[in-house]
């Protein structure tokens, strides 16, 4: 198959467009998923903790 | 430093240095009169010198298990000092080449190595890879451990990455002076240095994965995503853009696998993503950790930081072709690069806005604390230069700006205003934490550094904007008979005052870096002096009786 300009444009206008759209929807869903709210809030605030040692492993 | 390594880690270090020394010897022998021979001697000297250092501490008593109850920060400490060292070298080179442009007769040594073409890459690689890269490696180890609440998996590999990376920088910079180059912007080092960097980089990425696998926090903090994108994408870019065949194993010269416009497209796909993932992504990781930490406020919107992360990661990949407007590159590829560059403004401003909104409510701290002010100004310049970048990527705008000093002004708005400012801010925050002191040796000198850096950046950027736009307009002015109104030399003469102003701006910025380096070194010696007199063990407060780590 000859991959020329037309083929590439067709691929970008279909699959290229769809994968980027699907990807951005996926990112939005992940960012706004209610179940993730707690983990994000914890990550957001926990870096401010003063404790500067690794957590003890549970073993 | 060596006494904190276990015996097997010391042996491993010596083994690797021996291997490296043999490689250096082989390069020196095989290269003979080729520049490769000279590079071989540098590798050999570097390995032998370091091996002596390792041997000097070889018989020191081994560290006990209590070390596992604290983070491993030695490579970060050395990395910070190396970053400041490279900042001074790289920026001094910048001032030198800027002076050469204003006063070409300044080439006072009539030697090939002292010519503009050889000194310039020492400046660009010195500041980007030497200063920026060391700062990224040093801070990434620090942030990774804190946000994962886990210690680095071993003590040898972080040293391998840091020292190996600096070997790459030294080989690159010395090679430029000898006349070795691939003639690719930001990818000048030849094949043997490129192969070495791949090895170092893979180990770097593995450290990240191994530490994250041991993390005690369920969620991976967003700064790590940025750092990982930086490591992973730079690996991909570096490998693809440097696919080349050496003339022979005894020659420094190689030929690229690509040719013509494909070569140009590969280079600028690499070049623009080096800006994106080396100079942006990694430093955003720095910003998302040190700015909230220093301000004592959590990031304004965590969700926004995730969305802008994926936005930046996926849009930047396609933007490189805007470097090749009006060239042999197909029109649609140029349009593609232009469109993605414009879209990039959204996630870029999301990050800049997120940083500034985090400071909202802490403006009194920004006023009083020059360290936080460094980070605030960095966020502002990040917003400014990403807007400018999107604007300049638009084809008709590019017809005015391309090949002019406007591009240089844009790069330095990003490099001085954003990259260097966020780095200095992070280093000033990090140094007192790491060396366990209340503050830097002199907060006043931080203030001095801040104003030198800001004044230097503004003088530099404004002079290049003026110069670039004048230059661009002169190149497109036609007279009544339809020929160019100005010769190239006319435009060169018009640029002269701006070149002098640029040199002065760069000198101010360099002076700031020198002040900063002095302050950092002074803080370290003070901290060492204090800990020596107090004789306090450098240990965390909690007792470390059962501190055996998972997987040990």
PDB file of N, CA and C in Angstrom, chain B residues 138-177:
ATOM      1  N   UNK B 138      18.284  15.861  40.880  1.00  0.00           N
ATOM      2  CA  UNK B 138      18.384  16.050  42.326  1.00  0.00           C
ATOM      3  C   UNK B 138      16.998  16.193  42.951  1.00  0.00           C
ATOM      4  N   UNK B 139      16.161  17.072  42.379  1.00  0.00           N
ATOM      5  CA  UNK B 139      14.854  17.292  42.998  1.00  0.00           C
ATOM      6  C   UNK B 139      13.946  16.083  42.806  1.00  0.00           C
ATOM      7  N   UNK B 140      14.089  15.381  41.670  1.00  0.00           N
ATOM      8  CA  UNK B 140      13.182  14.249  41.440  1.00  0.00           C
ATOM      9  C   UNK B 140      13.393  13.175  42.504  1.00  0.00           C
ATOM     10  N   UNK B 141      14.648  12.916  42.899  1.00  0.00           N
ATOM     11  CA  UNK B 141      14.897  11.915  43.947  1.00  0.00           C
ATOM     12  C   UNK B 141      14.269  12.364  45.265  1.00  0.00           C
ATOM     13  N   UNK B 142      14.340  13.660  45.532  1.00  0.00           N
ATOM     14  CA  UNK B 142      13.772  14.189  46.772  1.00  0.00           C
ATOM     15  C   UNK B 142      12.248  14.079  46.778  1.00  0.00           C
ATOM     16  N   UNK B 143      11.632  14.560  45.693  1.00  0.00           N
ATOM     17  CA  UNK B 143      10.168  14.564  45.606  1.00  0.00           C
ATOM     18  C   UNK B 143       9.632  13.135  45.579  1.00  0.00           C
ATOM     19  N   UNK B 144      10.303  12.280  44.809  1.00  0.00           N
ATOM     20  CA  UNK B 144       9.856  10.887  44.678  1.00  0.00           C
ATOM     21  C   UNK B 144       9.763  10.210  46.036  1.00  0.00           C
ATOM     22  N   UNK B 145      10.792  10.378  46.850  1.00  0.00           N
ATOM     23  CA  UNK B 145      10.805   9.703  48.152  1.00  0.00           C
ATOM     24  C   UNK B 145       9.741  10.280  49.081  1.00  0.00           C
ATOM     25  N   UNK B 146       9.620  11.614  49.128  1.00  0.00           N
ATOM     26  CA  UNK B 146       8.649  12.239  50.043  1.00  0.00           C
ATOM     27  C   UNK B 146       7.233  11.890  49.667  1.00  0.00           C
ATOM     28  N   UNK B 147       6.914  11.966  48.349  1.00  0.00           N
ATOM     29  CA  UNK B 147       5.531  11.748  47.961  1.00  0.00           C
ATOM     30  C   UNK B 147       5.165  10.264  47.978  1.00  0.00           C
ATOM     31  N   UNK B 148       6.157   9.379  47.906  1.00  0.00           N
ATOM     32  CA  UNK B 148       5.882   7.950  47.993  1.00  0.00           C
ATOM     33  C   UNK B 148       5.981   7.456  49.426  1.00  0.00           C
ATOM     34  N   UNK B 149       6.529   8.267  50.307  1.00  0.00           N
ATOM     35  CA  UNK B 149       6.838   7.886  51.683  1.00  0.00           C
ATOM     36  C   UNK B 149       7.682   6.615  51.701  1.00  0.00           C
ATOM     37  N   UNK B 150       8.582   6.497  50.747  1.00  0.00           N
ATOM     38  CA  UNK B 150       9.445   5.317  50.665  1.00  0.00           C
ATOM     39  C   UNK B 150      10.857   5.767  50.314  1.00  0.00           C
ATOM     40  N   UNK B 151      11.835   5.019  50.840  1.00  0.00           N
ATOM     41  CA  UNK B 151      13.226   5.308  50.553  1.00  0.00           C
ATOM     42  C   UNK B 151      13.586   4.795  49.165  1.00  0.00           C
ATOM     43  N   UNK B 152      14.609   5.388  48.536  1.00  0.00           N
ATOM     44  CA  UNK B 152      15.081   4.891  47.242  1.00  0.00           C
ATOM     45  C   UNK B 152      15.446   3.419  47.388  1.00  0.00           C
ATOM     46  N   UNK B 153      15.232   2.619  46.327  1.00  0.00           N
ATOM     47  CA  UNK B 153      15.380   1.161  46.465  1.00  0.00           C
ATOM     48  C   UNK B 153      16.803   0.720  46.815  1.00  0.00           C
ATOM     49  N   UNK B 154      17.812   1.419  46.339  1.00  0.00           N
ATOM     50  CA  UNK B 154      19.188   1.079  46.735  1.00  0.00           C
ATOM     51  C   UNK B 154      20.000   2.357  46.714  1.00  0.00           C
ATOM     52  N   UNK B 155      21.257   2.274  47.120  1.00  0.00           N
ATOM     53  CA  UNK B 155      22.060   3.494  47.228  1.00  0.00           C
ATOM     54  C   UNK B 155      23.021   3.657  46.071  1.00  0.00           C
ATOM     55  N   UNK B 156      23.167   2.604  45.259  1.00  0.00           N
ATOM     56  CA  UNK B 156      24.140   2.708  44.163  1.00  0.00           C
ATOM     57  C   UNK B 156      23.537   3.355  42.925  1.00  0.00           C
ATOM     58  N   UNK B 157      22.338   2.907  42.522  1.00  0.00           N
ATOM     59  CA  UNK B 157      21.790   3.382  41.237  1.00  0.00           C
ATOM     60  C   UNK B 157      21.569   4.897  41.184  1.00  0.00           C
ATOM     61  N   UNK B 158      21.109   5.559  42.261  1.00  0.00           N
ATOM     62  CA  UNK B 158      21.012   7.022  42.139  1.00  0.00           C
ATOM     63  C   UNK B 158      22.353   7.698  41.867  1.00  0.00           C
ATOM     64  N   UNK B 159      23.430   7.151  42.455  1.00  0.00           N
ATOM     65  CA  UNK B 159      24.765   7.699  42.170  1.00  0.00           C
ATOM     66  C   UNK B 159      25.156   7.427  40.729  1.00  0.00           C
ATOM     67  N   UNK B 160      24.818   6.225  40.245  1.00  0.00           N
ATOM     68  CA  UNK B 160      25.143   5.877  38.861  1.00  0.00           C
ATOM     69  C   UNK B 160      24.490   6.876  37.907  1.00  0.00           C
ATOM     70  N   UNK B 161      23.215   7.212  38.205  1.00  0.00           N
ATOM     71  CA  UNK B 161      22.492   8.149  37.342  1.00  0.00           C
ATOM     72  C   UNK B 161      23.128   9.542  37.409  1.00  0.00           C
ATOM     73  N   UNK B 162      23.343  10.029  38.625  1.00  0.00           N
ATOM     74  CA  UNK B 162      23.860  11.393  38.781  1.00  0.00           C
ATOM     75  C   UNK B 162      25.262  11.539  38.193  1.00  0.00           C
ATOM     76  N   UNK B 163      26.165  10.639  38.583  1.00  0.00           N
ATOM     77  CA  UNK B 163      27.553  10.734  38.118  1.00  0.00           C
ATOM     78  C   UNK B 163      27.642  10.414  36.628  1.00  0.00           C
ATOM     79  N   UNK B 164      26.896   9.383  36.207  1.00  0.00           N
ATOM     80  CA  UNK B 164      26.909   9.006  34.793  1.00  0.00           C
ATOM     81  C   UNK B 164      26.390  10.143  33.921  1.00  0.00           C
ATOM     82  N   UNK B 165      25.361  10.811  34.413  1.00  0.00           N
ATOM     83  CA  UNK B 165      24.799  11.934  33.662  1.00  0.00           C
ATOM     84  C   UNK B 165      25.814  13.070  33.549  1.00  0.00           C
ATOM     85  N   UNK B 166      26.531  13.324  34.621  1.00  0.00           N
ATOM     86  CA  UNK B 166      27.536  14.389  34.567  1.00  0.00           C
ATOM     87  C   UNK B 166      28.710  14.023  33.676  1.00  0.00           C
ATOM     88  N   UNK B 167      29.014  12.717  33.617  1.00  0.00           N
ATOM     89  CA  UNK B 167      30.050  12.289  32.667  1.00  0.00           C
ATOM     90  C   UNK B 167      29.603  12.613  31.245  1.00  0.00           C
ATOM     91  N   UNK B 168      28.313  12.326  30.967  1.00  0.00           N
ATOM     92  CA  UNK B 168      27.765  12.663  29.645  1.00  0.00           C
ATOM     93  C   UNK B 168      27.939  14.160  29.366  1.00  0.00           C
ATOM     94  N   UNK B 169      27.602  15.001  30.361  1.00  0.00           N
ATOM     95  CA  UNK B 169      27.695  16.455  30.167  1.00  0.00           C
ATOM     96  C   UNK B 169      29.142  16.882  29.898  1.00  0.00           C
ATOM     97  N   UNK B 170      30.087  16.287  30.624  1.00  0.00           N
ATOM     98  CA  UNK B 170      31.500  16.665  30.462  1.00  0.00           C
ATOM     99  C   UNK B 170      32.007  16.231  29.088  1.00  0.00           C
ATOM    100  N   UNK B 171      31.666  14.983  28.710  1.00  0.00           N
ATOM    101  CA  UNK B 171      32.089  14.481  27.396  1.00  0.00           C
ATOM    102  C   UNK B 171      31.489  15.362  26.298  1.00  0.00           C
ATOM    103  N   UNK B 172      30.203  15.746  26.470  1.00  0.00           N
ATOM    104  CA  UNK B 172      29.551  16.582  25.462  1.00  0.00           C
ATOM    105  C   UNK B 172      30.263  17.927  25.350  1.00  0.00           C
ATOM    106  N   UNK B 173      30.425  18.615  26.488  1.00  0.00           N
ATOM    107  CA  UNK B 173      30.981  19.975  26.457  1.00  0.00           C
ATOM    108  C   UNK B 173      32.411  19.970  25.938  1.00  0.00           C
ATOM    109  N   UNK B 174      33.228  18.995  26.395  1.00  0.00           N
ATOM    110  CA  UNK B 174      34.618  18.974  25.921  1.00  0.00           C
ATOM    111  C   UNK B 174      34.669  18.615  24.440  1.00  0.00           C
ATOM    112  N   UNK B 175      33.727  17.771  24.011  1.00  0.00           N
ATOM    113  CA  UNK B 175      33.669  17.402  22.593  1.00  0.00           C
ATOM    114  C   UNK B 175      33.394  18.599  21.700  1.00  0.00           C
ATOM    115  N   UNK B 176      32.473  19.477  22.144  1.00  0.00           N
ATOM    116  CA  UNK B 176      32.160  20.663  21.327  1.00  0.00           C
ATOM    117  C   UNK B 176      33.416  21.495  21.110  1.00  0.00           C
ATOM    118  N   UNK B 177      34.213  21.638  22.197  1.00  0.00           N
ATOM    119  CA  UNK B 177      35.419  22.466  22.085  1.00  0.00           C
ATOM    120  C   UNK B 177      36.425  21.843  21.132  1.00  0.00           C
TER     121      UNK B 177
END
